[in-house]
Short mmCIF file of C-alpha atoms in Angstrom, two decimals:
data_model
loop_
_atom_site.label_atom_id
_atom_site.label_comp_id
_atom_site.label_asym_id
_atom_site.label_seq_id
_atom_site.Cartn_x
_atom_site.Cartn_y
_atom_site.Cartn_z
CA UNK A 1 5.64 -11.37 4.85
CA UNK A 2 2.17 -11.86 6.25
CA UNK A 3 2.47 -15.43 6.30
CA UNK A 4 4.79 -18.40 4.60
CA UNK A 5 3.44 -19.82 1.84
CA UNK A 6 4.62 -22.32 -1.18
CA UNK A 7 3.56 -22.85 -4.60
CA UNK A 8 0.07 -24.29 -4.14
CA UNK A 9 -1.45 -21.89 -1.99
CA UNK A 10 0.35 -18.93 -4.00
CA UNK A 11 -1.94 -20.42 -7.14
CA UNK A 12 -5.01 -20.68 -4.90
CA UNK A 13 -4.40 -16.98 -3.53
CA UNK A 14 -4.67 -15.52 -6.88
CA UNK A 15 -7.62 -17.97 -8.10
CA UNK A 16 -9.68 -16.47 -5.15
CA UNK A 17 -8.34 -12.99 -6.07
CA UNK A 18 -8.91 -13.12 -9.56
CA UNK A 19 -12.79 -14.66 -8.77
CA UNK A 20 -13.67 -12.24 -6.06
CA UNK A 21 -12.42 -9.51 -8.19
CA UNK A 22 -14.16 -10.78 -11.30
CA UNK A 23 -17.71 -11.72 -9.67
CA UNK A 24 -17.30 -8.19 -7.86
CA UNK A 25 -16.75 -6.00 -10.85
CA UNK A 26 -19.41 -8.33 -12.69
CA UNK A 27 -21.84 -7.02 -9.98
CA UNK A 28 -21.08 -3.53 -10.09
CA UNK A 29 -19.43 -3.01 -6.20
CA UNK A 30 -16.14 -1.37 -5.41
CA UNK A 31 -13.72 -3.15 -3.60
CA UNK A 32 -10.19 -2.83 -2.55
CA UNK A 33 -7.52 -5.40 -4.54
CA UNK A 34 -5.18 -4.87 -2.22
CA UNK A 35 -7.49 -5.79 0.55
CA UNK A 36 -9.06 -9.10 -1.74
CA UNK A 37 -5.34 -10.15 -2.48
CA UNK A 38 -4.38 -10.25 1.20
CA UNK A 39 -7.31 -11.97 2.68
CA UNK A 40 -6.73 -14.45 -0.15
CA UNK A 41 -2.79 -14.76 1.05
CA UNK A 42 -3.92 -15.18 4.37
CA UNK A 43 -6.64 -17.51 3.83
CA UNK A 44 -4.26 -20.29 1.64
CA UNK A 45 -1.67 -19.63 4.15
CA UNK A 46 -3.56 -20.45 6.78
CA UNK A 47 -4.96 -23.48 5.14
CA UNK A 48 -1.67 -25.00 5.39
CA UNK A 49 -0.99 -27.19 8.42
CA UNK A 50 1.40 -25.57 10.68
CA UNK A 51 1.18 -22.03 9.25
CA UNK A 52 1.95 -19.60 11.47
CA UNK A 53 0.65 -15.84 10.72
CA UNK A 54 2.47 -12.68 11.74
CA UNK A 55 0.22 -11.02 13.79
CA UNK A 56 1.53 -7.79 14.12
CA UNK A 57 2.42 -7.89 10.25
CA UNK A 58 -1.56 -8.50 9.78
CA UNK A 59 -2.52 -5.67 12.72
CA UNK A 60 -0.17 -2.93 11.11
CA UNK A 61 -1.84 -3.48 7.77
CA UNK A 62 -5.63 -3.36 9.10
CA UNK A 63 -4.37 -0.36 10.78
CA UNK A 64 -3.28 1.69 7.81
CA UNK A 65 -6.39 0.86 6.26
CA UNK A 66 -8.17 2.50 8.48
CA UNK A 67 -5.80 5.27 8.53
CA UNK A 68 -5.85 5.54 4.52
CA UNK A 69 -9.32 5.79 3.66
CA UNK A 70 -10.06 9.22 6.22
CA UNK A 71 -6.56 10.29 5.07
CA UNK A 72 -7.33 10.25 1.50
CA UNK A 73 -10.58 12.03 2.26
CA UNK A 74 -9.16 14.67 4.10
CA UNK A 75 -6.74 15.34 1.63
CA UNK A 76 -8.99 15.28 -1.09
CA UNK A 77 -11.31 17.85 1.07
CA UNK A 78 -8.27 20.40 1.62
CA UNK A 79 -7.54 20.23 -1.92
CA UNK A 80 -10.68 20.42 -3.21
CA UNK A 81 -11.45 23.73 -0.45
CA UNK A 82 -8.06 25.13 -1.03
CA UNK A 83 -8.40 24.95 -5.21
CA UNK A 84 -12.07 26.10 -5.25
CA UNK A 85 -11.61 29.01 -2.44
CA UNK A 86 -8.52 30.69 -4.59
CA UNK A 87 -10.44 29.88 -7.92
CA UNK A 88 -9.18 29.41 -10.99
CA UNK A 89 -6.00 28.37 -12.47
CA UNK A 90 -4.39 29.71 -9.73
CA UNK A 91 -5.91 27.49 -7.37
CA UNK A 92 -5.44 24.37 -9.35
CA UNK A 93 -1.44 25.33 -9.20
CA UNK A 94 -1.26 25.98 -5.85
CA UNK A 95 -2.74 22.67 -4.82
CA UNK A 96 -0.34 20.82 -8.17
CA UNK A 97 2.73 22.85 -6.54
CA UNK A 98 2.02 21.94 -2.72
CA UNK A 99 1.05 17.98 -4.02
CA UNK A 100 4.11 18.11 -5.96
CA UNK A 101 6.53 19.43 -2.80
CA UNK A 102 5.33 16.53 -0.80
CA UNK A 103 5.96 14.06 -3.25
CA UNK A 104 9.12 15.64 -3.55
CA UNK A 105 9.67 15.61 0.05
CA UNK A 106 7.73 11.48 0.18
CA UNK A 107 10.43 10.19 -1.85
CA UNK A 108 13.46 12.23 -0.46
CA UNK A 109 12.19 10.81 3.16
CA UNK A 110 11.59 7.25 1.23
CA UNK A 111 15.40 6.79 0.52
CA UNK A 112 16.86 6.89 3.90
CA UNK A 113 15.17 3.53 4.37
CA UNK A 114 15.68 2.25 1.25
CA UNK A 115 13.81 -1.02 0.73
CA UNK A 116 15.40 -3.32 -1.72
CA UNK A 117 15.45 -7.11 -2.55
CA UNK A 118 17.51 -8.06 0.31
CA UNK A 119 15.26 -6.24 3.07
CA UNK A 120 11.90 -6.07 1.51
CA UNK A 121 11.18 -9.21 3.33
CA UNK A 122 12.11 -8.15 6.92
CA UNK A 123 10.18 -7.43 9.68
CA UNK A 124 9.71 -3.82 9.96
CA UNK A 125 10.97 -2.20 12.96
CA UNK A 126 10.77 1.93 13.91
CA UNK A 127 13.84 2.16 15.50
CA UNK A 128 16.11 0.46 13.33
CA UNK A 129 19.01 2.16 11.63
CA UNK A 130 18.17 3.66 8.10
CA UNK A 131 19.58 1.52 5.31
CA UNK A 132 22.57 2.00 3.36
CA UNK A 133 21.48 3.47 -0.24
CA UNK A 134 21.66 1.96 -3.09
CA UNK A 135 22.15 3.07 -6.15
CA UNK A 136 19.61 2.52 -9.10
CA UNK A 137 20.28 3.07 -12.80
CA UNK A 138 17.87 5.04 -15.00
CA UNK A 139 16.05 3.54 -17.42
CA UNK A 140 15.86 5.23 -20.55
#
């Protein structure tokens, strides 16, 4: 994780969450729960004496964000310019079938690192070994 924390500053992370969240939504601006809910984790963790953050956890995840938000644009560009240059409903299906192969090929990619309850905790590290599978029964 991010950074150790107990009970107490669990229940303070998701007070703060809940009232940035709230007051935001109340005012009418967009904001990122996933970026509220970590500043609150790291705020209550930090508030506890002796806590000890994981740096390169926290630089890894500032980095992605800033690597998500032009991502998602560009991909929403190329999809919009692809599906509106063909026209049509043959547009819109070549842009589902091509989404649809990389999700295909995401979670295909996804599963030889599995991440499961006994690693999700781990530090992350590139040049590890993949994970042994594991299997997972279908819910019906």
């Amino acid at each position: 994780g991010l950074v150790e924390i107990s009970s107490p500053q669990g229940m303070a992370a998701e007070a703060s969450s809940a009232a940035v969240i709230l007051t935001s939504s109340h005012l009418g601006f967009a904001l990122s729960t996933t970026h509220v809910a970590t500043g609150s984790i790291l705020g209550s963790g930090l508030g506890r004496r002796g806590a000890e953050v994981r740096w390169g956890v926290a630089a890894r995840m500032v980095l992605a964000w800033f690597i998500t938000l032009p991502a998602a644009g560009l991909v929403g560009a190329a999809c919009f310019f692809v599906g509106n240059g063909i026209g049509g409903y043959p547009g819109v299906a070549l842009v589902f079938g091509v989404l649809v192969a990389l999700t295909i090929w995401m979670i295909r990619h996804s599963r030889k690192t599995a991440v499961h309850a006994g690693n999700v905790n781990e530090d992350w590290d590139a040049d590890a070994t993949p994970a042994a599978s594991v299997p997972v029964a279908a819910k019906v």
